[in-house]
Coordinates of C-alpha atoms in Angstrom, one line a residue:
M8 CA 178.1 160.8 216.9
W9 CA 176.6 163.3 214.9
W10 CA 173.4 161.9 214.8
R11 CA 173.2 162.3 218.5
S12 CA 173.8 166.5 217.6
R13 CA 171.1 166.1 215.7
A14 CA 168.1 164.0 218.3
S15 CA 169.9 167.0 221.4
V16 CA 168.9 169.6 218.5
V17 CA 165.4 168.3 217.8
L18 CA 165.0 167.1 221.6
L19 CA 165.6 171.0 222.4
R20 CA 163.5 172.6 219.6
Y21 CA 161.0 170.6 220.7
L22 CA 160.9 172.1 224.6
I23 CA 161.4 175.2 223.5
R24 CA 158.3 175.5 220.7
R25 CA 155.7 173.4 223.7
P26 CA 155.3 174.7 227.0
F27 CA 156.3 172.9 230.5
P28 CA 153.7 171.2 231.5
S29 CA 150.8 174.0 232.7
Q30 CA 151.1 174.0 236.5
S31 CA 147.3 174.1 236.8
K32 CA 147.1 170.6 237.8
R33 CA 149.2 171.8 240.7
G34 CA 147.2 174.4 241.3
S35 CA 148.9 177.1 239.2
S36 CA 148.5 178.1 235.5
E37 CA 151.2 179.9 234.7
T38 CA 153.2 179.1 231.5
L39 CA 157.4 179.0 230.3
S40 CA 158.6 181.9 229.3
P41 CA 160.5 182.3 226.5
I42 CA 164.7 181.7 226.6
P43 CA 166.6 184.7 226.4
P44 CA 168.3 184.9 223.5
F45 CA 171.9 184.3 224.2
A46 CA 170.4 180.8 225.5
L47 CA 170.5 180.3 221.8
G48 CA 173.9 181.1 221.3
W49 CA 175.3 177.2 221.2
A50 CA 173.0 176.4 218.4
R51 CA 174.9 178.9 215.4
P52 CA 176.7 176.2 213.2
V53 CA 173.6 174.0 213.2
N54 CA 173.7 172.3 209.7
L55 CA 170.5 172.4 208.2
R56 CA 170.4 169.4 206.0
F57 CA 170.0 167.2 208.6
Q58 CA 166.7 167.9 208.8
N59 CA 166.3 165.4 205.4
L60 CA 168.4 162.8 206.5
R61 CA 168.1 159.9 208.2
F62 CA 169.8 157.6 211.1
F63 CA 172.6 155.4 209.6
S64 CA 173.6 151.9 210.9
S65 CA 176.9 152.8 210.8
P66 CA 179.6 156.2 210.4
N67 CA 180.4 154.5 207.1
E68 CA 176.8 154.3 205.3
A69 CA 176.7 158.0 206.1
V70 CA 179.6 159.3 204.3
S71 CA 179.4 157.1 201.5
G72 CA 176.4 159.5 200.3
D73 CA 176.1 161.4 196.5
D74 CA 179.0 163.7 196.1
E75 CA 176.9 166.3 196.0
D76 CA 176.6 165.6 199.4
K77 CA 179.5 164.9 200.0
N78 CA 180.9 168.7 198.4
R79 CA 178.1 170.4 200.3
G80 CA 179.0 172.4 203.2
F81 CA 177.7 173.7 206.1
D82 CA 174.9 175.8 206.6
F83 CA 175.0 178.1 210.0
V84 CA 171.4 179.2 211.4
E85 CA 171.5 183.2 210.4
S86 CA 169.1 183.8 213.6
S87 CA 167.1 181.6 216.8
D88 CA 163.9 182.7 215.7
S89 CA 164.5 180.4 212.4
L90 CA 165.5 177.8 214.5
I91 CA 162.5 178.2 217.0
S92 CA 160.2 179.1 214.1
D93 CA 161.0 175.7 213.0
A94 CA 160.8 173.7 216.3
G95 CA 157.5 172.6 215.8
E96 CA 158.4 170.5 212.3
T97 CA 159.6 167.7 214.3
G98 CA 159.0 166.0 217.4
F99 CA 158.8 162.7 219.3
D100 CA 156.1 160.0 219.8
G101 CA 157.9 159.7 223.4
V102 CA 156.5 163.5 224.3
D103 CA 153.3 164.1 226.0
D104 CA 152.0 167.4 225.7
G105 CA 151.5 167.6 229.7
G106 CA 149.3 164.3 231.4
E107 CA 150.4 161.7 233.6
G108 CA 153.5 161.0 233.1
S109 CA 154.9 163.8 231.4
C110 CA 157.7 165.7 232.7
G111 CA 157.0 167.2 236.0
L112 CA 159.0 170.3 237.3
D113 CA 160.1 171.0 240.6
G114 CA 157.4 172.6 243.2
G115 CA 159.2 175.8 245.0
K116 CA 160.7 177.0 241.2
D117 CA 159.2 179.3 239.4
E118 CA 158.7 177.9 236.3
S119 CA 160.8 180.1 234.3
Q120 CA 163.6 179.6 235.8
V121 CA 162.5 176.0 236.6
G122 CA 162.9 175.9 232.8
A123 CA 166.0 177.6 232.0
E124 CA 167.8 175.4 234.7
S125 CA 166.8 172.7 233.2
L126 CA 167.5 173.6 229.3
R127 CA 171.2 174.5 230.5
S128 CA 171.4 171.3 232.4
L129 CA 170.5 169.3 229.8
W130 CA 172.8 171.2 227.0
E131 CA 175.5 170.7 229.8
E132 CA 174.6 166.4 229.7
I133 CA 174.7 166.6 225.6
I134 CA 178.1 168.6 225.1
Q135 CA 180.2 166.4 227.7
D136 CA 178.2 162.9 226.0
D137 CA 178.6 164.4 222.6
D138 CA 181.9 163.7 220.4
S139 CA 179.9 165.0 217.4
L140 CA 182.3 168.7 217.6
G141 CA 185.6 166.4 216.4
M142 CA 184.1 164.3 213.8
F143 CA 185.8 166.7 210.9
A144 CA 188.5 166.7 212.5
A145 CA 191.5 165.2 211.5
K146 CA 192.2 162.0 214.0
E147 CA 195.5 161.5 215.4
P148 CA 197.6 157.8 213.8
V149 CA 198.1 155.5 215.6
G150 CA 200.3 152.3 215.0
E151 CA 202.0 151.9 211.7
A152 CA 200.2 154.6 210.5
A153 CA 202.1 157.3 212.8
E154 CA 204.9 155.1 211.8
D155 CA 204.5 155.9 207.7
Q156 CA 203.6 158.8 207.8
G157 CA 206.7 161.1 208.3
S158 CA 208.1 159.1 204.9
V159 CA 205.3 160.1 202.4
T160 CA 206.0 162.9 200.2
E161 CA 203.6 165.7 199.9
I162 CA 203.1 166.7 196.0
D163 CA 201.7 169.8 194.6
I164 CA 199.4 168.8 192.2
Q165 CA 198.9 172.0 190.2
Q166 CA 202.9 171.7 189.9
V167 CA 202.3 168.1 188.2
D168 CA 200.4 170.0 185.7
K169 CA 202.0 172.4 185.0
V170 CA 205.1 170.0 183.8
R171 CA 202.2 168.1 182.1
S172 CA 200.9 171.0 180.2
L173 CA 204.6 172.6 179.2
L174 CA 205.5 168.8 178.2
R175 CA 202.2 168.7 176.3
D176 CA 202.4 171.8 174.6
S177 CA 204.5 172.1 171.6
S178 CA 206.0 175.5 171.5
E179 CA 209.5 176.0 170.0
E180 CA 211.1 177.3 173.2
P181 CA 213.5 174.4 174.3
L182 CA 212.0 172.4 176.9
E183 CA 215.0 173.6 179.4
S184 CA 214.6 176.7 178.8
S185 CA 210.6 176.2 179.5
L186 CA 211.2 174.1 182.5
D187 CA 213.2 176.6 184.2
K188 CA 210.6 179.5 184.1
I189 CA 208.3 177.6 186.3
E190 CA 208.4 176.8 190.0
V191 CA 208.4 172.9 190.7
S192 CA 210.0 171.4 193.7
L193 CA 211.1 168.2 192.0
S194 CA 210.9 164.9 194.2
E195 CA 211.1 161.1 193.2
E196 CA 207.2 161.6 193.4
L197 CA 206.7 164.0 191.5
V198 CA 208.7 162.9 188.2
A199 CA 207.3 159.5 188.5
M200 CA 204.0 160.7 188.3
V201 CA 204.7 163.4 184.9
L202 CA 206.5 160.2 183.3
Q203 CA 203.3 157.8 183.3
T204 CA 200.8 161.1 181.4
P205 CA 199.9 160.1 178.6
Y206 CA 200.0 162.0 175.5
V207 CA 203.2 163.3 176.0
S208 CA 205.5 162.7 173.4
G209 CA 208.8 160.2 173.8
H210 CA 211.5 163.1 172.8
N211 CA 209.8 165.5 176.1
L212 CA 209.8 163.0 178.7
V213 CA 213.4 162.2 177.9
G214 CA 214.3 165.7 178.1
F215 CA 212.3 165.9 181.1
F216 CA 213.9 163.3 182.8
R217 CA 217.4 165.0 181.9
W218 CA 216.5 168.0 183.1
A219 CA 215.5 166.2 186.5
L220 CA 218.5 164.4 187.1
R221 CA 220.4 167.7 187.3
R222 CA 218.1 168.5 189.7
E223 CA 217.5 166.2 192.5
E224 CA 218.9 163.1 193.2
S225 CA 216.6 161.2 194.4
V226 CA 215.2 160.8 190.3
R227 CA 218.6 159.2 189.8
S228 CA 217.5 156.2 190.4
L229 CA 216.4 152.4 188.4
R230 CA 212.3 152.9 189.1
M231 CA 212.4 156.0 187.2
V232 CA 214.8 154.7 184.5
E233 CA 212.0 151.7 184.1
L234 CA 209.3 154.0 184.4
L235 CA 210.9 156.2 181.6
V236 CA 211.5 153.4 179.4
N237 CA 208.4 151.3 179.9
A238 CA 206.8 155.0 178.8
L239 CA 208.1 155.0 175.9
S240 CA 208.7 151.5 174.9
S241 CA 204.6 150.8 175.8
S242 CA 204.3 153.3 172.1
A243 CA 202.4 150.9 169.6
D244 CA 204.2 152.8 166.4
P245 CA 207.5 153.9 168.5
D246 CA 209.3 156.9 167.0
K247 CA 212.6 156.1 165.2
M248 CA 214.1 159.2 167.1
E249 CA 213.2 159.1 170.3
A250 CA 214.2 155.3 170.3
Y251 CA 218.1 156.7 169.5
K252 CA 217.7 159.5 172.0
L253 CA 216.3 157.2 174.9
W254 CA 219.3 154.7 174.3
D255 CA 221.6 157.5 173.9
L256 CA 220.8 158.2 177.6
I257 CA 220.9 155.1 178.8
K258 CA 224.6 154.4 177.5
E259 CA 224.7 157.7 179.8
I260 CA 224.1 156.6 183.0
G261 CA 224.2 152.9 182.0
S262 CA 228.5 152.8 183.7
E263 CA 226.3 153.6 187.1
K264 CA 225.7 151.0 189.1
G265 CA 222.0 149.6 189.9
L266 CA 220.6 152.4 187.0
V267 CA 219.8 149.7 184.4
N268 CA 218.9 145.7 184.2
T269 CA 218.2 143.4 182.0
S270 CA 214.7 143.9 181.6
I271 CA 215.5 147.6 180.4
L272 CA 217.7 146.7 177.5
N273 CA 215.7 143.7 176.2
Q274 CA 213.0 146.5 176.0
L275 CA 215.5 148.5 174.0
I276 CA 216.2 145.7 171.3
S277 CA 212.3 145.1 171.2
M278 CA 212.0 148.8 170.2
F279 CA 214.7 148.6 167.7
G280 CA 213.6 145.1 166.5
R281 CA 210.1 146.7 165.9
L282 CA 211.5 150.0 164.2
E283 CA 213.2 147.3 161.7
K284 CA 217.0 148.4 163.5
G285 CA 219.0 145.3 164.2
R286 CA 222.2 147.1 163.9
A287 CA 221.1 149.5 167.2
G288 CA 219.7 145.8 168.6
L289 CA 222.8 144.5 168.2
E290 CA 224.9 147.7 169.6
V291 CA 222.6 147.4 172.8
F292 CA 223.1 143.6 173.2
N293 CA 226.5 144.4 173.3
K294 CA 226.2 146.5 176.4
F295 CA 225.3 143.7 178.9
D296 CA 228.8 143.5 180.3
E297 CA 229.6 146.9 180.5
F298 CA 226.3 147.7 182.1
S299 CA 227.1 144.7 184.5
C300 CA 223.6 142.6 183.2
N301 CA 223.1 139.4 182.3
P302 CA 221.4 138.7 179.0
D303 CA 219.0 135.9 179.1
G304 CA 216.4 133.7 176.7
N305 CA 214.2 136.6 175.8
T306 CA 217.6 139.4 175.4
Y307 CA 219.0 136.6 172.7
C308 CA 215.7 136.0 170.4
L309 CA 214.9 139.5 170.5
T310 CA 218.2 140.1 168.9
I311 CA 218.4 137.9 166.4
E312 CA 214.3 138.8 165.5
A313 CA 216.2 142.0 165.6
L314 CA 218.5 141.3 163.1
R315 CA 216.4 138.7 161.0
K316 CA 214.4 141.3 159.6
Q317 CA 217.8 143.4 158.2
S318 CA 218.6 139.6 157.2
M319 CA 222.1 140.1 158.8
V320 CA 221.5 136.4 159.0
N321 CA 226.0 135.9 160.4
A322 CA 225.4 138.6 163.0
A323 CA 222.6 136.7 164.0
W324 CA 223.9 133.0 164.8
S325 CA 226.8 134.9 166.3
V326 CA 224.6 135.8 169.1
C327 CA 223.0 132.4 168.7
E328 CA 225.9 131.1 169.6
K329 CA 226.6 132.9 172.5
M330 CA 223.1 131.6 173.6
L331 CA 223.7 128.4 173.1
S332 CA 227.0 128.8 174.9
S333 CA 224.7 130.5 178.2
G334 CA 222.9 127.8 178.4
N335 CA 219.6 130.5 178.8
L336 CA 217.6 129.2 176.1
P337 CA 213.8 130.7 176.1
D338 CA 210.5 128.6 175.9
G339 CA 210.4 127.0 172.8
E340 CA 208.2 128.2 171.2
K341 CA 210.7 131.4 170.6
L342 CA 213.6 128.3 169.8
G343 CA 210.9 127.6 166.9
K344 CA 211.2 131.1 165.5
V345 CA 214.9 130.9 165.4
T346 CA 215.3 127.1 163.7
A347 CA 212.7 128.9 161.2
F348 CA 215.2 131.9 160.6
F349 CA 217.7 129.7 159.9
C350 CA 216.4 127.3 157.7
K351 CA 214.4 130.2 156.0
W352 CA 218.3 131.2 155.0
K353 CA 219.1 127.9 154.3
R354 CA 221.3 127.6 157.4
A355 CA 219.4 123.9 158.1
K356 CA 223.1 122.1 159.6
E357 CA 222.6 125.6 162.3
A358 CA 219.4 125.3 163.2
H359 CA 219.8 121.7 163.6
L360 CA 222.0 123.0 166.6
V361 CA 219.5 124.7 168.3
Y362 CA 216.7 121.5 168.2
L363 CA 219.5 119.7 169.8
M364 CA 220.0 122.1 172.5
A365 CA 216.1 122.7 172.7
Q366 CA 216.1 118.6 173.1
E367 CA 219.6 118.2 175.8
N368 CA 217.5 120.7 178.2
K369 CA 214.0 119.3 177.8
I370 CA 212.9 122.4 175.6
F371 CA 210.5 121.3 173.2
L372 CA 209.9 123.1 170.3
P373 CA 206.5 123.1 168.3
I374 CA 205.6 120.9 165.7
S375 CA 205.3 123.5 162.4
S376 CA 208.8 124.1 163.8
L377 CA 210.4 120.5 163.4
D378 CA 208.4 120.0 160.0
Y379 CA 210.0 122.9 158.9
L380 CA 213.8 121.8 160.2
V381 CA 213.4 118.2 158.6
S382 CA 212.4 119.8 155.9
S383 CA 215.0 121.9 155.5
L384 CA 217.0 119.2 156.3
S385 CA 215.9 116.9 153.2
R386 CA 216.7 119.0 150.8
K387 CA 220.6 119.2 151.3
D388 CA 222.3 115.7 149.8
E389 CA 224.7 115.9 153.5
T390 CA 221.7 116.5 155.2
V391 CA 219.3 113.7 154.3
R392 CA 220.0 111.1 156.8
I393 CA 220.1 114.1 159.7
A394 CA 216.6 114.2 158.6
L395 CA 215.8 110.7 158.6
E396 CA 216.8 110.7 161.9
L397 CA 215.0 112.9 163.2
L398 CA 211.3 111.3 161.9
D399 CA 212.3 109.5 165.2
N400 CA 211.1 112.8 167.4
Y401 CA 207.3 113.1 166.2
P402 CA 204.8 112.2 169.1
T403 CA 202.4 109.3 167.8
D404 CA 200.0 111.5 168.3
S405 CA 201.4 114.0 165.1
L406 CA 202.4 111.4 162.7
K407 CA 198.7 111.2 160.4
Y408 CA 199.6 114.9 160.3
A409 CA 203.3 114.7 158.7
N410 CA 202.5 113.5 155.5
M411 CA 204.4 116.3 153.7
T412 CA 207.3 116.4 156.2
F413 CA 208.0 112.2 155.5
G414 CA 207.2 112.7 151.9
T415 CA 210.2 115.0 151.7
V416 CA 212.6 112.8 153.5
V417 CA 211.7 110.1 150.9
R418 CA 211.9 112.1 148.0
G419 CA 215.8 113.4 149.7
L420 CA 216.1 109.6 149.8
C421 CA 215.9 109.3 146.6
R422 CA 217.9 112.0 145.3
V423 CA 221.3 110.8 146.5
K424 CA 220.1 107.2 144.9
E425 CA 219.4 105.4 148.5
P426 CA 216.3 104.0 146.6
Q427 CA 216.1 100.7 149.7
E428 CA 216.6 103.0 152.4
A429 CA 213.7 105.1 150.2
K430 CA 211.4 101.7 150.9
K431 CA 212.3 101.0 154.0
L432 CA 210.8 104.5 154.7
L433 CA 207.8 103.9 153.0
L434 CA 206.6 100.6 154.6
R435 CA 207.4 102.0 157.5
M436 CA 205.0 104.9 156.8
V437 CA 202.3 102.2 155.3
Q438 CA 202.8 100.4 159.0
S439 CA 202.6 103.0 161.5
G440 CA 202.5 106.2 159.4
P441 CA 201.5 108.8 158.5
A442 CA 199.6 107.7 155.4
P443 CA 201.8 107.7 152.2
G444 CA 200.4 109.1 149.2
S445 CA 200.5 108.4 145.6
A446 CA 202.9 111.3 145.0
V447 CA 205.4 109.3 148.1
F448 CA 204.7 105.7 145.7
N449 CA 206.3 107.2 142.4
Y450 CA 209.3 108.6 144.8
V451 CA 210.3 105.3 145.6
I452 CA 209.0 103.5 142.4
T453 CA 211.3 105.9 140.2
A454 CA 214.2 105.5 142.3
L455 CA 214.2 101.8 142.0
S456 CA 213.5 102.3 137.8
K457 CA 216.9 103.9 137.0
G458 CA 218.5 102.1 139.7
G459 CA 217.0 99.0 137.6
E460 CA 215.7 97.4 140.5
M461 CA 212.6 96.4 138.8
E462 CA 211.3 94.0 140.7
D463 CA 211.4 96.5 144.0
A464 CA 209.4 98.5 141.6
I465 CA 207.0 96.5 140.7
A466 CA 206.5 95.3 144.4
V467 CA 205.9 98.4 145.0
M468 CA 203.2 99.6 142.7
K469 CA 201.1 96.5 143.9
I470 CA 201.0 97.7 148.0
M471 CA 200.0 100.7 145.7
E472 CA 197.1 99.4 144.6
G473 CA 196.7 96.6 147.5
R474 CA 196.0 100.5 149.3
G475 CA 193.1 101.5 147.2
L476 CA 195.6 104.4 145.2
R477 CA 195.6 103.8 141.5
P478 CA 198.9 103.8 139.7
D479 CA 198.6 107.5 137.3
I480 CA 199.8 107.3 133.9
Y481 CA 203.7 108.4 135.6
T482 CA 203.4 105.9 137.5
Y483 CA 203.4 103.1 134.5
S484 CA 205.9 105.2 132.4
V485 CA 208.3 105.1 134.7
I486 CA 208.4 101.5 134.9
M487 CA 208.1 100.9 131.4
S488 CA 211.4 103.4 131.3
G489 CA 212.9 101.1 133.8
F490 CA 212.4 98.1 131.3
A491 CA 213.6 99.7 128.2
K492 CA 216.5 100.7 129.6
G493 CA 217.3 97.3 130.7
G494 CA 216.4 96.1 127.1
L495 CA 213.0 94.2 128.4
M496 CA 211.0 95.7 125.7
D497 CA 208.7 93.0 126.3
E498 CA 208.5 93.4 129.9
A499 CA 207.7 97.5 128.4
Y500 CA 204.8 96.7 126.2
G501 CA 203.0 94.7 129.1
I502 CA 203.7 97.2 131.1
Y503 CA 202.1 99.5 128.2
R504 CA 198.6 97.4 127.8
E505 CA 198.1 97.1 131.8
A506 CA 198.5 101.2 131.5
K507 CA 195.9 100.9 128.2
K508 CA 193.3 99.1 130.7
N509 CA 193.6 101.8 133.6
H510 CA 193.4 104.6 131.6
A511 CA 191.6 105.6 128.2
K512 CA 194.3 107.7 127.0
L513 CA 197.8 107.6 127.4
S514 CA 200.3 110.5 127.6
P515 CA 202.9 110.7 124.4
V516 CA 205.5 110.1 126.8
T517 CA 204.4 106.6 127.1
Y518 CA 204.3 105.8 123.3
H519 CA 207.6 108.0 123.2
I520 CA 209.3 105.8 125.6
L521 CA 208.3 102.1 123.9
I522 CA 209.3 104.0 120.4
R523 CA 212.5 104.4 121.7
G524 CA 213.6 101.8 123.3
Y525 CA 212.3 99.2 119.5
C526 CA 214.6 101.8 118.1
K527 CA 217.4 101.3 120.1
M528 CA 216.6 97.2 119.5
E529 CA 216.6 98.2 115.5
E530 CA 213.0 97.0 116.2
Y531 CA 211.7 99.3 113.5
D532 CA 209.0 97.1 112.4
K533 CA 207.4 97.4 115.8
A534 CA 208.4 101.3 116.2
L535 CA 205.9 102.0 113.9
N536 CA 203.6 100.2 114.8
C537 CA 203.8 101.5 117.8
L538 CA 203.6 105.1 115.8
K539 CA 200.4 103.7 113.9
E540 CA 198.6 102.6 117.2
M541 CA 199.2 105.9 118.8
K542 CA 197.5 107.9 116.2
D543 CA 194.7 105.2 116.6
D544 CA 194.4 105.9 120.3
G545 CA 194.0 109.9 119.8
V546 CA 197.1 110.6 120.3
Q547 CA 199.1 113.4 118.3
P548 CA 202.6 112.3 118.0
N549 CA 205.0 115.2 117.8
V550 CA 208.2 116.3 116.7
D551 CA 211.0 114.2 118.9
E552 CA 208.8 111.0 117.1
Y553 CA 209.3 111.2 113.6
N554 CA 212.1 112.8 114.4
K555 CA 214.0 109.6 116.8
L556 CA 212.4 107.5 113.7
I557 CA 214.1 108.9 110.4
Q558 CA 217.3 109.2 111.9
T559 CA 217.2 106.0 112.9
L560 CA 216.0 104.9 109.5
C561 CA 218.1 107.1 107.8
L562 CA 221.7 106.0 109.5
K563 CA 220.8 102.4 111.2
A564 CA 218.2 101.5 108.5
V565 CA 219.6 103.3 105.8
D566 CA 215.9 103.3 104.9
W567 CA 215.1 106.6 103.0
R568 CA 211.7 105.7 101.5
T569 CA 210.1 104.8 105.0
A570 CA 211.6 108.4 106.3
E571 CA 209.9 110.3 103.1
K572 CA 206.9 108.8 104.1
L573 CA 207.0 110.0 107.7
L574 CA 207.9 113.4 106.6
E575 CA 204.6 114.0 104.1
E576 CA 203.3 112.4 107.6
M577 CA 204.4 115.5 109.1
K578 CA 203.6 117.9 106.8
E579 CA 200.3 116.4 106.7
S580 CA 199.9 117.0 110.7
G581 CA 200.9 120.5 110.3
L582 CA 205.5 119.1 111.9
I583 CA 207.8 121.3 110.3
L584 CA 210.7 118.6 110.5
K585 CA 214.4 120.2 111.7
G586 CA 217.1 121.1 108.2
I587 CA 219.3 118.8 109.4
T588 CA 216.9 115.5 109.4
R589 CA 215.5 116.3 106.5
S590 CA 219.3 116.7 105.3
L591 CA 220.2 113.3 105.6
I592 CA 216.9 112.2 104.5
S593 CA 218.3 113.9 101.1
A594 CA 222.0 112.8 102.0
V595 CA 220.6 108.9 102.2
K596 CA 219.0 108.8 99.2
E597 CA 221.8 110.2 97.5
L598 CA 224.6 107.3 98.8
E599 CA 221.8 104.9 97.5
Q600 CA 222.0 106.3 93.8
E601 CA 225.3 107.1 93.6
A602 CA 226.1 103.0 95.0
Q603 CA 223.7 101.9 92.4
S604 CA 225.6 104.4 89.8
E605 CA 229.0 102.5 90.3
S606 CA 227.1 99.0 90.5
V607 CA 225.8 99.6 87.3
H608 CA 229.5 100.7 85.7
A609 CA 230.9 98.0 87.2
E610 CA 229.0 95.4 85.9
A611 CA 229.2 97.2 82.6

């Protein structure tokens, strides 16, 4: 160890500095004469910085110092005098000054000879035992390290820096011409280091790779192509021209076996998708067979995503069909995005096929995707039943959040005139959830009332009230309309009285239903009473109420006098009656006057 050399040097310096034990105790006063200069020739390469070092418990501790110590070179002792002059600065506790137990010399030899011989023998012993001279020498590799040493290619970092500097340069000179001018020993490792250089344009990286391909065969490998594609695709803001240039390179080398794989092509599709170049992404997808690559689930999703950004719905469905046929499906989250895309473009049937394939492969879509699918199916008359079936697939713990989705199905069933199915679904929601709101009840009540199923409509309204939901004016108006349509004006008026109890002010529509119903039944007095009650309740009649009454009075009751009174009321209220209706009043009045004249002449 190096510290053994340090100890040896310190010991020698100590012995050189101090005289050997005096012979006075043995009858002589002679001291050791200085050592000739030649005896100190061995001490020339002593590193003076060792004076400030301590002993280490292990070699690793010694070499783990500061960078300054690692890079510091060895100093050399210029002369023996400097070594001797510093010898007294360091000593050892075990060395005595010549008392009992101190070092003795052979009594038959001169002290100077004995001292010199002792130093020489001590030095020889140290040299033989010391292994510090080889501590900085390169050690021979052993085991696996010796076997691998020959396979590692040494890379000239200066050459790598030259290439990197050139690629970062914005010179107008063609890149290949610039590369030809520098002397570079191309190797796979050098190219790999260059391809991983940050802050280099993709244009230059592709150009460098093309240049390297023509000059070094080892560069033509899958690893190199992956590094190039990773360098360009990892950019947060990919460049369109760089992406197309990379794709041109891949098309040139893609037919060579083993140079392109599925991951590389997926990265290209993703790049074109981010650039909103769906057609280019589709071109990459169509090259899989030619490049002997097998598309995976991500391939299909990335291609559909790229096509989505250009609204290429038909092309996206073609890719989706291939995905369903292959059976290579991505995870549920990605499939959910696919179904949402087709639902958005009103292709709910196609989205349903994707959902069925996912179910068959036990892949579960997010609940939000299922909500979107069910709502989309409910908007078309021919797919409402499919939406109704999908409601059975909702997990129990997700039902309480599915109010709107179930509501769209109820509304769809009412739209296709299946009120009984809508009622069943409503009762299912009441019993097991999700809890229906007032809008869902109104959908069912409206459908039942339009279908003339007034008993069921009243029953549903009672269920609504039982759940603490107060029927609104719309609910009462719908039921009144159902009764009026069937000629049941007494029942309609009864609902009207109930609505007045629960609501301080009704809608003009509510009074309009009664007025039209009474006019239809030719009960004109009741119709006029409803108009009066309407004004008393603070609801201003509009033109429609007056128009309907005036037309009925003129055409059926032939009562132009009451019609004229209503016309005066309209003028006072600032309402303007249609000209055709005003003419109708005048015509009825003239007809009556003519009839009276004719009767007078006839009597005469």
